[in-house]
XYZ file of C-alpha atoms in Angstrom:
781
model
C -37.747 68.346 -40.896
C -36.875 69.131 -37.275
C -37.362 72.694 -36.069
C -34.178 74.725 -36.360
C -32.181 76.867 -38.607
C -32.153 75.150 -41.922
C -31.275 76.284 -45.371
C -30.836 74.903 -48.809
C -27.228 74.339 -49.715
C -25.547 73.706 -53.020
C -25.602 70.320 -54.654
C -21.814 70.289 -54.571
C -21.708 70.483 -50.758
C -24.267 67.727 -50.274
C -22.463 65.571 -52.791
C -19.246 65.898 -50.813
C -20.881 64.993 -47.506
C -23.014 62.130 -48.777
C -20.174 60.998 -51.046
C -17.770 60.738 -48.134
C -20.262 58.559 -46.302
C -21.017 56.354 -49.289
C -17.303 56.005 -50.053
C -16.784 54.469 -46.630
C -19.748 52.145 -47.036
C -18.967 51.035 -50.552
C -15.320 50.540 -49.627
C -16.347 47.927 -47.069
C -18.303 45.787 -49.528
C -16.435 42.486 -50.194
C -14.971 42.210 -53.645
C -15.031 39.189 -55.894
C -11.662 37.489 -56.069
C -9.838 35.134 -58.366
C -8.041 31.949 -57.612
C -4.732 33.643 -56.972
C -6.020 36.514 -54.790
C -4.734 37.151 -51.263
C -6.793 37.785 -48.101
C -5.597 41.379 -47.976
C -6.940 41.921 -51.482
C -10.272 40.325 -50.663
C -11.233 42.317 -47.564
C -12.107 45.520 -49.319
C -12.875 46.824 -52.742
C -11.568 50.359 -52.933
C -13.287 52.993 -55.000
C -11.056 53.887 -57.974
C -8.910 56.925 -57.330
C -10.418 60.003 -58.877
C -13.917 58.531 -59.124
C -16.659 61.150 -59.231
C -19.932 60.966 -57.309
C -23.154 61.757 -59.133
C -26.119 62.644 -56.921
C -29.659 63.346 -58.066
C -32.614 64.182 -55.782
C -35.769 66.293 -55.783
C -34.602 68.239 -52.727
C -31.253 68.735 -50.994
C -31.471 70.083 -47.390
C -28.978 70.879 -44.619
C -30.282 71.178 -41.017
C -27.578 73.134 -39.185
C -29.031 72.601 -35.686
C -29.419 68.834 -36.089
C -26.315 68.631 -38.319
C -28.160 66.422 -40.775
C -27.623 66.422 -44.521
C -30.662 65.134 -46.407
C -31.371 64.169 -49.991
C -35.124 63.781 -50.393
C -37.307 62.366 -53.160
C -36.145 60.065 -55.926
C -32.573 59.902 -54.639
C -30.071 58.380 -57.099
C -26.391 57.996 -56.305
C -23.706 56.696 -58.693
C -20.181 56.373 -57.334
C -17.256 54.234 -58.442
C -19.449 51.700 -60.239
C -21.942 51.423 -57.359
C -25.502 52.622 -57.776
C -28.129 53.249 -55.103
C -31.665 54.558 -55.206
C -33.944 55.421 -52.257
C -36.763 57.756 -51.366
C -34.576 59.553 -48.813
C -30.942 59.539 -47.677
C -29.783 61.230 -44.428
C -26.312 61.715 -42.968
C -26.151 62.673 -39.259
C -22.864 64.388 -38.457
C -23.396 64.103 -34.693
C -24.069 60.355 -34.506
C -22.037 59.507 -37.563
C -24.805 57.417 -39.097
C -26.188 57.331 -42.606
C -29.745 56.220 -43.233
C -31.370 55.311 -46.531
C -35.150 55.114 -46.226
C -37.868 53.741 -48.484
C -37.464 51.218 -51.338
C -33.693 51.105 -51.028
C -31.886 49.361 -53.895
C -28.111 49.132 -54.251
C -26.262 47.586 -57.223
C -22.569 46.702 -56.989
C -20.202 46.678 -60.012
C -20.401 42.862 -60.227
C -24.175 43.024 -60.695
C -25.293 41.996 -57.192
C -28.389 43.772 -55.905
C -29.576 44.505 -52.364
C -33.182 45.562 -51.715
C -34.370 46.812 -48.292
C -37.029 48.976 -46.652
C -34.322 50.950 -44.885
C -30.567 50.943 -44.379
C -28.910 52.277 -41.196
C -25.114 52.136 -40.784
C -22.473 53.610 -38.469
C -19.988 56.335 -39.328
C -17.283 53.868 -40.359
C -19.963 51.781 -42.116
C -18.604 48.604 -40.557
C -21.822 48.012 -38.598
C -25.439 48.620 -39.360
C -28.976 47.284 -39.773
C -31.311 46.531 -42.656
C -35.001 45.674 -42.530
C -37.096 43.567 -44.947
C -34.203 42.960 -47.280
C -33.650 40.896 -50.412
C -30.299 40.100 -52.008
C -29.991 39.056 -55.661
C -26.557 38.059 -56.939
C -25.305 38.195 -60.503
C -25.779 34.409 -60.861
C -29.489 34.674 -59.887
C -29.015 33.427 -56.325
C -31.580 34.997 -53.945
C -31.622 35.579 -50.199
C -34.634 37.060 -48.411
C -34.677 37.940 -44.702
C -36.789 39.807 -42.148
C -33.821 41.861 -40.977
C -30.082 42.048 -41.284
C -27.127 43.335 -39.350
C -23.734 44.313 -40.730
C -20.898 43.453 -38.324
C -17.217 44.317 -38.481
C -17.381 45.541 -42.042
C -17.119 42.031 -43.478
C -20.130 40.076 -42.214
C -23.827 40.323 -42.867
C -26.018 38.415 -40.379
C -29.563 37.871 -41.615
C -32.443 36.740 -39.413
C -35.072 34.264 -40.611
C -33.554 33.991 -44.067
C -34.534 32.033 -47.166
C -31.909 30.949 -49.734
C -32.626 29.706 -53.258
C -31.231 29.744 -56.798
C -34.662 29.389 -58.422
C -36.407 32.229 -60.220
C -39.816 33.329 -58.909
C -42.835 31.852 -60.643
C -43.909 34.236 -63.398
C -47.603 33.447 -62.917
C -47.597 33.475 -59.103
C -44.482 35.123 -57.557
C -45.742 34.291 -54.039
C -45.670 30.543 -54.747
C -42.759 28.690 -53.170
C -39.866 27.990 -55.577
C -39.002 24.430 -56.592
C -36.458 24.303 -53.774
C -35.370 26.633 -51.024
C -33.483 26.533 -47.746
C -35.019 28.308 -44.743
C -32.659 29.137 -41.887
C -32.812 30.850 -38.505
C -29.667 32.736 -39.390
C -27.857 33.364 -42.663
C -24.285 34.618 -42.355
C -22.546 36.152 -45.336
C -18.818 36.312 -44.639
C -16.896 38.748 -46.820
C -13.510 37.383 -45.739
C -14.160 33.663 -46.337
C -16.689 34.430 -49.087
C -19.193 31.891 -47.795
C -22.889 31.782 -47.026
C -23.664 29.809 -43.871
C -27.255 28.684 -43.283
C -27.776 27.778 -39.614
C -30.599 25.570 -38.312
C -31.552 24.997 -41.915
C -34.664 23.348 -43.298
C -34.523 22.154 -46.896
C -37.848 22.439 -48.725
C -38.917 20.930 -52.041
C -42.066 22.330 -53.681
C -42.837 24.083 -50.394
C -42.627 20.902 -48.265
C -39.767 20.290 -45.804
C -37.773 17.152 -46.630
C -34.601 17.545 -44.531
C -33.322 19.344 -41.436
C -29.614 20.010 -40.908
C -27.701 21.970 -38.233
C -26.026 24.087 -40.899
C -25.150 24.285 -44.589
C -22.196 26.311 -45.819
C -21.808 27.165 -49.493
C -19.439 29.550 -51.299
C -20.900 32.823 -52.475
C -21.063 33.773 -56.140
C -17.555 35.301 -56.080
C -15.835 32.034 -55.191
C -14.351 29.705 -57.781
C -12.621 27.248 -55.416
C -13.229 26.496 -51.754
C -12.315 23.579 -49.516
C -15.124 21.490 -48.098
C -17.288 18.410 -48.464
C -19.045 17.997 -51.783
C -22.446 16.438 -52.244
C -22.417 12.660 -51.808
C -22.882 10.238 -54.694
C -24.892 7.012 -54.497
C -24.823 3.914 -56.675
C -26.660 0.630 -56.946
C -25.372 -2.384 -58.855
C -25.773 -6.115 -58.851
C -22.529 -7.298 -57.255
C -21.254 -4.170 -55.531
C -24.503 -3.477 -53.715
C -25.506 -0.002 -52.565
C -22.669 2.518 -52.597
C -22.345 5.885 -50.898
C -19.474 8.164 -51.947
C -18.460 11.166 -49.843
C -15.941 13.473 -51.568
C -13.881 16.155 -49.841
C -12.397 18.964 -51.918
C -9.256 20.681 -50.597
C -7.674 23.848 -51.980
C -3.931 23.531 -51.377
C -2.822 26.717 -53.100
C -3.952 28.969 -55.951
C -2.440 26.430 -58.371
C -3.068 23.133 -56.552
C -6.105 21.285 -55.230
C -7.177 17.745 -54.477
C -10.293 15.621 -54.032
C -10.410 12.611 -51.722
C -13.459 10.342 -52.014
C -14.433 7.503 -49.689
C -17.060 5.092 -51.022
C -18.737 2.451 -48.898
C -20.288 -0.528 -50.721
C -22.662 -2.788 -48.811
C -21.267 -5.847 -50.614
C -17.571 -5.023 -51.071
C -16.384 -2.624 -48.361
C -14.614 0.718 -48.736
C -13.105 2.157 -51.896
C -10.764 5.133 -51.455
C -10.015 7.483 -54.346
C -7.712 10.475 -54.530
C -7.188 13.054 -57.263
C -4.444 15.674 -57.097
C -4.435 18.540 -59.607
C -1.695 21.080 -60.210
C -1.582 23.968 -62.639
C 1.723 25.323 -63.899
C 2.461 28.386 -65.976
C 2.646 26.255 -69.100
C 0.378 23.297 -68.355
C -1.473 21.044 -65.932
C -0.977 17.678 -64.235
C -3.570 15.325 -62.691
C -2.606 12.351 -60.507
C -5.261 9.802 -59.512
C -5.102 6.784 -57.181
C -7.778 4.328 -56.033
C -7.850 1.136 -54.001
C -10.110 -1.359 -52.224
C -9.855 -4.559 -50.186
C -12.921 -6.448 -51.436
C -15.068 -7.896 -48.675
C -16.996 -10.398 -50.803
C -15.150 -11.306 -54.024
C -17.393 -14.368 -54.288
C -20.272 -12.118 -55.350
C -18.733 -11.979 -58.818
C -18.825 -14.791 -61.350
C -16.322 -17.488 -60.431
C -13.130 -17.600 -62.427
C -13.136 -13.871 -63.170
C -10.488 -11.397 -62.064
C -13.195 -9.659 -60.039
C -13.770 -12.834 -58.025
C -10.138 -13.875 -57.638
C -8.672 -10.494 -56.607
C -9.084 -9.090 -53.090
C -6.709 -6.115 -52.842
C -7.224 -4.043 -55.971
C -5.880 -0.646 -56.957
C -5.030 1.836 -59.698
C -2.665 4.761 -60.373
C -3.230 7.168 -63.280
C -1.468 10.305 -64.453
C -2.469 12.829 -67.086
C -0.581 15.964 -68.072
C -0.168 18.467 -70.869
C 2.498 21.171 -71.140
C 2.826 23.864 -73.768
C 6.545 24.175 -74.441
C 5.964 27.236 -76.605
C 3.086 28.518 -78.762
C 3.741 25.760 -81.334
C 4.869 22.721 -79.330
C 2.912 20.643 -76.796
C 4.084 17.698 -74.702
C 1.928 15.408 -72.555
C 0.867 11.964 -71.427
C -2.149 9.975 -70.262
C -1.273 6.676 -68.550
C -2.812 4.203 -66.087
C -1.572 1.155 -64.158
C -3.842 -1.183 -62.170
C -3.549 -4.320 -60.088
C -5.638 -6.466 -62.431
C -7.220 -6.165 -65.840
C -10.733 -5.102 -64.796
C -10.574 -2.984 -61.625
C -11.345 0.440 -63.130
C -14.157 -0.954 -65.272
C -15.788 -2.899 -62.419
C -15.871 0.121 -60.105
C -16.715 2.546 -62.951
C -13.907 4.982 -62.186
C -14.619 8.201 -64.022
C -12.870 8.355 -67.390
C -11.102 5.021 -66.859
C -13.899 2.463 -67.183
C -13.839 1.804 -70.937
C -13.196 -1.715 -72.212
C -10.306 -0.418 -74.328
C -8.046 2.036 -72.553
C -5.287 3.877 -74.456
C -2.140 4.908 -72.581
C -0.031 7.400 -74.490
C 2.769 9.911 -74.347
C 2.988 12.526 -77.099
C 4.777 15.512 -78.584
C 2.990 17.705 -81.137
C 3.953 20.774 -83.103
C 1.783 22.982 -85.293
C 3.137 25.593 -87.661
C 1.618 27.703 -90.384
C 2.390 25.159 -93.101
C 3.506 22.046 -91.262
C 2.409 19.641 -88.565
C 4.367 17.185 -86.382
C 2.955 14.479 -84.113
C 4.880 11.763 -82.268
C 3.130 9.319 -79.909
C 3.854 6.127 -78.031
C 0.927 3.842 -77.109
C 0.154 1.001 -74.761
C -3.379 -0.472 -74.878
C -5.182 -1.828 -71.812
C -8.010 -4.290 -72.453
C -10.288 -4.381 -69.419
C -11.880 -7.805 -69.253
C -12.949 -9.952 -66.309
C -11.309 -13.065 -67.796
C -8.007 -13.216 -65.928
C -6.498 -15.652 -68.445
C -7.462 -13.545 -71.449
C -4.441 -12.659 -73.574
C -6.237 -9.867 -75.461
C -4.080 -7.200 -73.832
C -0.847 -9.092 -74.563
C -1.939 -9.417 -78.175
C -2.112 -5.642 -78.518
C 0.791 -3.885 -80.186
C 3.118 -1.711 -78.126
C 3.797 1.393 -80.191
C 7.098 3.194 -79.541
C 6.705 5.490 -81.273
C 4.482 6.523 -84.175
C 5.501 9.710 -85.961
C 3.551 11.789 -88.480
C 4.797 14.877 -90.288
C 2.962 16.952 -92.893
C 4.425 19.869 -94.830
C 3.054 22.220 -97.487
C 5.545 24.250 -99.542
C 5.088 28.002 -99.116
C 5.610 28.754 -102.797
C 3.676 27.181 -105.705
C 5.495 24.728 -107.916
C 4.446 24.954 -111.568
C 1.359 26.769 -110.347
C 0.336 23.925 -108.027
C 0.633 22.915 -104.396
C 3.514 20.685 -103.294
C 3.120 18.751 -100.047
C 5.031 16.036 -98.199
C 3.965 13.402 -95.689
C 6.215 11.259 -93.507
C 5.157 8.406 -91.204
C 7.361 6.291 -88.937
C 5.851 3.375 -87.022
C 7.749 1.081 -84.664
C 5.776 -1.634 -82.822
C 6.247 -4.886 -80.959
C 3.947 -7.623 -79.704
C 4.518 -10.440 -77.190
C 1.722 -12.728 -78.453
C 0.263 -13.498 -81.860
C -3.132 -11.925 -82.442
C -4.724 -14.794 -84.345
C -8.162 -16.380 -84.700
C -10.143 -18.507 -87.173
C -13.655 -17.808 -88.488
C -15.465 -20.203 -90.818
C -12.196 -21.854 -91.762
C -10.430 -18.565 -92.571
C -7.278 -17.765 -90.605
C -6.829 -14.119 -89.641
C -3.496 -12.827 -88.306
C -4.220 -9.357 -86.972
C -0.741 -9.139 -85.466
C 2.428 -11.224 -85.287
C 4.700 -11.776 -82.312
C 7.903 -9.773 -82.631
C 8.910 -6.318 -83.772
C 8.468 -4.383 -86.995
C 9.298 -0.865 -88.156
C 8.164 1.047 -91.214
C 9.254 4.407 -92.623
C 7.014 5.996 -95.268
C 7.582 9.210 -97.213
C 5.372 10.678 -99.937
C 5.477 13.763 -102.150
C 2.314 15.073 -103.846
C 1.715 17.847 -106.357
C -1.706 19.001 -107.540
C -3.178 22.008 -109.288
C -6.745 23.055 -109.971
C -7.909 24.679 -113.205
C -11.335 26.223 -113.755
C -12.343 26.638 -117.385
C -14.581 29.487 -118.610
C -17.451 26.998 -118.879
C -17.148 26.056 -115.175
C -15.343 22.741 -115.590
C -13.004 22.062 -112.625
C -9.896 20.064 -113.611
C -7.341 18.868 -111.032
C -4.230 16.977 -112.180
C -2.156 15.175 -109.533
C 1.283 13.547 -109.286
C 2.537 11.551 -106.289
C 5.602 9.487 -105.384
C 5.879 7.292 -102.299
C 8.518 5.010 -100.795
C 8.400 2.542 -97.859
C 11.178 0.818 -95.947
C 10.499 -2.077 -93.547
C 12.535 -3.720 -90.785
C 10.915 -7.087 -90.009
C 11.722 -9.155 -86.934
C 8.482 -11.069 -86.470
C 7.596 -14.743 -86.180
C 6.249 -16.433 -89.289
C 2.430 -16.683 -89.212
C 1.287 -20.122 -87.998
C -2.271 -21.026 -86.954
C -3.328 -22.870 -83.795
C -2.667 -26.262 -85.404
C 0.842 -25.296 -86.474
C -0.145 -24.882 -90.100
C 1.755 -22.025 -91.793
C -0.092 -19.122 -93.389
C -1.372 -20.207 -96.795
C -0.508 -16.907 -98.467
C 2.794 -15.779 -99.882
C 4.189 -14.133 -96.726
C 7.583 -12.401 -97.077
C 9.790 -14.073 -94.463
C 12.710 -11.620 -94.709
C 14.346 -9.220 -92.265
C 13.781 -6.166 -94.434
C 11.840 -4.946 -97.449
C 11.273 -1.853 -99.563
C 8.541 -0.793 -101.956
C 7.549 2.246 -103.992
C 4.475 3.671 -105.686
C 4.075 6.375 -108.339
C 0.685 7.895 -109.179
C -0.588 10.133 -111.951
C -4.179 11.250 -111.454
C -6.818 13.480 -112.954
C -10.102 14.649 -111.437
C -12.848 16.429 -113.358
C -15.898 18.039 -111.775
C -18.665 19.962 -113.484
C -20.997 21.670 -111.002
C -24.323 22.595 -112.582
C -26.409 25.251 -110.838
C -30.152 25.193 -111.431
C -32.580 27.658 -109.873
C -36.337 28.054 -109.865
C -38.609 30.612 -108.258
C -38.518 28.734 -104.937
C -35.484 26.416 -104.978
C -31.783 26.023 -105.740
C -30.158 22.832 -107.015
C -26.507 21.890 -107.541
C -25.768 18.755 -109.560
C -22.082 17.848 -109.763
C -20.830 14.895 -111.864
C -17.369 13.753 -110.718
C -14.854 11.586 -112.583
C -11.412 10.481 -111.395
C -8.690 8.282 -112.845
C -5.457 7.209 -111.127
C -2.757 5.422 -113.107
C -0.343 3.398 -110.951
C 1.818 0.295 -111.173
C 0.780 -2.819 -109.252
C 1.163 -2.791 -105.488
C 4.573 -4.213 -104.652
C 4.663 -7.098 -102.122
C 0.851 -7.044 -102.102
C -0.398 -9.212 -99.227
C 3.124 -10.369 -98.303
C 3.750 -7.882 -95.473
C 2.213 -7.459 -92.006
C -0.930 -5.335 -91.962
C -1.252 -3.438 -88.687
C -2.930 -0.123 -89.500
C -5.009 -0.794 -92.644
C -7.465 -3.367 -91.228
C -10.531 -1.196 -90.553
C -11.371 -0.753 -94.207
C -14.944 0.221 -95.153
C -15.983 1.094 -98.700
C -18.886 3.537 -98.806
C -19.838 6.865 -100.370
C -17.518 8.807 -98.058
C -14.445 6.952 -99.390
C -15.555 6.646 -103.038
C -13.347 9.523 -104.240
C -10.292 8.792 -102.060
C -7.071 8.308 -103.998
C -6.045 5.468 -101.653
C -9.042 3.802 -100.021
C -7.034 1.772 -97.495
C -7.323 3.142 -93.973
C -3.586 3.092 -93.180
C -0.044 2.946 -94.528
C 0.598 -0.829 -94.430
C -1.437 -1.449 -97.581
C -1.255 0.796 -100.621
C -3.686 0.809 -103.531
C -2.141 -0.133 -106.896
C -3.255 -0.536 -110.500
C -5.225 1.890 -112.624
C -8.607 2.792 -111.125
C -11.455 5.123 -112.124
C -14.084 6.529 -109.769
C -17.347 7.869 -111.180
C -20.197 9.481 -109.322
C -22.586 12.362 -108.940
C -23.235 14.688 -106.021
C -26.468 16.636 -105.476
C -27.651 19.357 -103.098
C -31.098 20.942 -103.152
C -32.515 23.779 -101.055
C -36.175 24.905 -101.115
C -37.638 28.139 -99.811
C -40.257 26.096 -97.973
C -37.513 24.722 -95.700
C -36.833 21.368 -97.341
C -33.208 20.330 -97.919
C -31.945 17.393 -99.989
C -28.474 15.939 -100.466
C -27.023 12.793 -101.974
C -24.008 10.997 -103.465
C -24.062 7.969 -105.742
C -21.279 6.267 -107.639
C -19.082 3.288 -108.480
C -15.390 2.459 -108.791
C -13.679 0.529 -111.601
C -10.366 -1.362 -111.751
C -9.258 -0.588 -115.290
C -5.827 -2.163 -115.447
C -3.229 -3.889 -113.313
C -3.590 -5.974 -110.178
C -6.579 -5.183 -107.925
C -5.117 -4.671 -104.431
C -8.501 -5.367 -102.814
C -8.642 -8.801 -104.468
C -5.222 -9.728 -103.066
C -5.257 -11.724 -99.839
C -3.182 -10.549 -96.906
C -2.858 -11.678 -93.294
C -6.283 -10.247 -92.374
C -8.096 -10.535 -95.736
C -8.767 -6.832 -95.580
C -10.348 -6.606 -99.036
C -12.560 -9.692 -98.737
C -16.230 -8.942 -99.513
C -15.420 -5.236 -99.334
C -17.259 -4.355 -102.531
C -13.987 -3.439 -104.270
C -12.607 -6.929 -104.833
C -14.200 -7.140 -108.323
C -13.223 -5.091 -111.375
C -16.532 -3.262 -111.152
C -17.235 -2.305 -107.550
C -20.499 -2.361 -105.655
C -22.657 0.745 -105.913
C -22.329 3.122 -102.968
C -24.406 6.093 -102.017
C -25.829 8.251 -99.298
C -28.716 10.639 -99.145
C -30.925 12.589 -96.847
C -33.864 14.915 -96.570
C -34.667 17.529 -93.947
C -38.140 19.009 -93.619
C -39.357 22.182 -91.902
C -41.633 20.042 -89.723
C -38.820 18.410 -87.720
C -38.713 15.181 -89.760
C -35.392 14.060 -91.232
C -34.293 10.910 -93.045
C -30.700 9.892 -93.789
C -29.386 6.731 -95.428
C -26.035 5.227 -96.374
C -25.886 2.069 -98.463
C -23.775 -0.325 -100.518
C -25.537 -2.377 -103.193
C -24.211 -5.463 -104.974
C -22.851 -4.595 -108.413
C -24.728 -7.506 -110.054
C -28.164 -7.781 -108.467
C -28.348 -4.613 -106.295
C -28.594 -6.746 -103.119
C -28.257 -4.664 -99.952
C -24.743 -5.367 -98.611
C -24.103 -2.717 -96.020
C -25.681 0.466 -94.748
C -27.954 2.191 -92.323
C -31.185 4.155 -92.344
C -31.978 6.799 -89.751
C -35.322 8.503 -89.301
C -35.766 11.285 -86.764
C -38.486 13.660 -85.638
C -38.276 16.570 -83.224
C -40.556 19.300 -81.951
C -40.960 21.213 -78.699
C -42.468 18.292 -76.775
C -41.351 15.135 -78.563
C -38.198 13.837 -80.195
C -37.371 10.372 -81.462
C -34.811 8.613 -83.624
C -34.784 5.136 -85.160
C -31.692 3.659 -86.829
C -31.540 0.400 -88.750
C -28.075 -1.022 -89.501
C -27.261 -3.940 -91.795
C -23.879 -5.637 -92.329
C -23.764 -8.624 -94.643
C -21.624 -11.585 -93.627
C -17.919 -11.381 -94.547
C -16.558 -14.792 -93.490
C -13.095 -14.227 -94.927
C -12.898 -10.924 -93.073
C -13.992 -12.369 -89.738
C -17.785 -11.850 -89.747
C -19.476 -15.217 -90.260
C -23.093 -14.006 -90.069
C -25.247 -11.098 -91.137
C -25.623 -8.402 -88.538
C -28.912 -6.496 -88.366
C -29.769 -4.155 -85.525
C -32.381 -1.547 -84.713
C -31.601 1.219 -82.262
C -34.209 3.685 -81.121
C -34.384 6.490 -78.594
C -37.207 8.854 -77.675
C -37.989 11.686 -75.305
C -41.422 13.089 -74.460
C -41.903 16.342 -72.582
C -45.263 15.810 -70.951
C -45.554 18.728 -68.502
C -43.564 21.942 -68.169
C -40.065 20.777 -67.238
C -40.828 17.042 -67.005
C -39.701 14.503 -69.604
C -39.671 10.751 -69.978
C -37.035 9.098 -72.162
C -36.016 5.629 -73.218
C -34.328 3.540 -75.840
C -33.623 -0.002 -76.984
C -31.075 -1.832 -79.131
C -32.521 -4.938 -80.795
C -30.315 -7.608 -82.360
C -32.594 -8.867 -85.122
C -30.472 -11.883 -86.077
C -30.514 -13.363 -82.569
C -33.863 -11.795 -81.593
C -32.345 -10.306 -78.444
C -32.800 -6.905 -76.836
C -29.133 -6.106 -76.207
C -29.714 -2.808 -74.376
C -32.696 -0.938 -72.982
C -32.994 2.280 -71.045
C -35.940 3.991 -69.385
C -35.788 7.211 -67.432
C -37.523 10.300 -66.075
C -36.059 13.811 -65.965
C -36.915 17.279 -64.679
C -34.930 20.391 -65.599
C -35.487 24.072 -64.901
C -33.185 27.030 -64.268
C -32.187 25.885 -60.762
C -32.744 22.124 -60.597
C -31.952 19.058 -62.682
C -33.296 15.634 -61.754
C -32.765 12.461 -63.769
C -33.322 8.805 -62.946
C -32.715 5.968 -65.405
C -32.679 2.183 -65.531
C -30.279 0.508 -67.983
C -30.150 -3.200 -68.821
C -27.215 -4.192 -71.034
C -26.471 -7.702 -72.297
C -23.049 -8.650 -73.646
C -22.316 -12.347 -73.842
C -18.639 -11.713 -74.519
C -18.046 -9.610 -71.431
C -18.246 -10.580 -67.787
C -18.997 -7.388 -65.932
C -19.852 -6.406 -62.396
C -23.528 -6.208 -63.203
C -25.946 -6.557 -66.101
C -28.306 -3.839 -64.934
C -27.745 -0.480 -63.287
C -29.856 2.311 -61.851
C -28.544 5.828 -62.220
C -29.918 9.079 -60.836
C -28.757 12.652 -60.499
C -30.269 15.528 -58.551
C -28.541 18.873 -59.096
C -29.317 21.983 -57.066
C -27.648 24.974 -58.662
C -25.102 26.582 -56.292
C -25.499 23.746 -53.771
C -24.207 20.711 -55.714
C -25.144 17.254 -57.009
C -26.605 14.152 -55.459
C -25.826 11.178 -57.701
C -26.780 7.540 -57.801
C -24.811 5.408 -60.224
C -23.042 6.666 -63.335
C -22.250 10.333 -64.001
C -23.575 10.049 -67.534
C -27.105 8.822 -68.085
C -28.505 7.965 -71.483
C -31.223 10.503 -72.041
């Protein structure tokens, strides 16, 4: 302490003096801001009115001659959410400077930390100096510098700085992080909320790999900021090497846009734009893309890719919440030809089957409403393909479900309504093994379906669960479709109803009985549950005589064994009296083993078997339900505490137990290795459109061979044709600040002409900086 008249003063006086200084300093620290904040709000973060300062130190001294207030030894200051510790804090009333000396650490309310050997700032705390400082933000971003200078109250200029988002090595903190950026100057701007790295050198594993004049990234408080994003690269067979440079522009707190220019060595420049707008009750996204192909001849001749030069796309997607119960939206796309978005792998639009829709949904406590209109795009390189024209145009489809609030005769009463109105410009027809299949007829059809259902559950004192059920359903059809005729002009051999309208009804009385049996031992618990159902119904009216649009994807397995109506849609309805019998089992062992399984069979007791009745698509053919006694169906699985699991689903012939349909999956997983193998078998169903057996093995594996490094791969093997239909091999690295993945994929599809058979994809992600991509966004890993 300098010579002079000095005396100890009260803690209250020192607190006021030091507090006034710290209030000015803390008030100049930039605040985090949201998307809708204004510049005036962002410049300063005021201390809350009435905030109290807490000061703790070993010694509090006031030097009257030097006019210096000092807090010495283990200084701790807490004020308005800010915390600071130092060995010594001085406030000079003459020079108007405050100095914090020795192991200075300051924590802001948002969790950011600043470490320095000393801190020296002016009386208005807009300017100052720091030596040997380190900044750690709440998102684990780190900046280290030899010295720093605070300028104008909003900027921090750091000399010889290092920026990284990687954590220090636990074993050797002095070792260089996986990546870091060294810069001559690092400028933190509290007004623009950016970190600018000037004369920057990018280092990977301590070795420089790139030099750039500057890099500017948003700080951890920023959610949206205009600027160039990291480029994306791609490599494919007929497009060549592609480099995409996106620019992100913030238009307003509720609007932004991304414009991306992609240069392909083989096809020229592709321009994409995406405009996004947020409203009080929803969002809207508008996307456009276009290219003038330089070398269409690179594609297979006769394809839309080869014949089109100027190609483009417009897409719109929106969703608006009308009120807490009702939502309205759409998702639509239009393009110049039938394969543009798929060829250029436009994000979210590159699927072979693309569904355009507009919808209105409502959800209440006891009811649900959904109305949708659909148009289906089929992206295929065959320009003459009529697959898209064969798809139904749905305008609209309506579903309504209601559950009565009060019980009726002690049971639950519910109602379901479905309205479907579709049209088609071309017949969807093909022949397999001499069987004609009419998946859709040219023309228009409408169907209105309404059903009431009542059911009640009783539990007897012995644990028997009894559920009676009553249901009544009615359908009305308006038919304006061409009569089914095959390619040779031969009419459909079945008894098709060639009328303009039709009605049908169905009444059901059902009973389900379950008897769960609980068995326990010293180290396990088992539940065995026999299940029996019977449904008495009249024969299906107009069975096989009406169009079948929504009940074609029928699969009989253990998951549908106990369904009252096993058809997948409304156009077919199960009739006759049927019984379903089966047993369900679950076992749990203290050692960690778990078992589960279902096994059963279905029986047509009386009346006409709907699954043995031909319709336009032969939906019940070889389904396992076409006979009075169905095939056996089951599923089962076992999980072990050692990471091994086995699951199987199967359908066995009711006469000789021949394997008809199913899959078997075996998986293993531990800390360093995981793998899965799936075998799938589908027996031939010629009358249903599958002329041959289909057997396939799919496998995928991942091996973690060193710290954060992994190698992964997979294959799909068509056993019937002895062809590897897909294979993938890749390498990945992932830690807390970096993700790197590179993969090679080779896909063979004889029915699809695509831009390329093989692709190489890679992604390198630096946390807080961005992504560098080659190829697809999503890699199979």
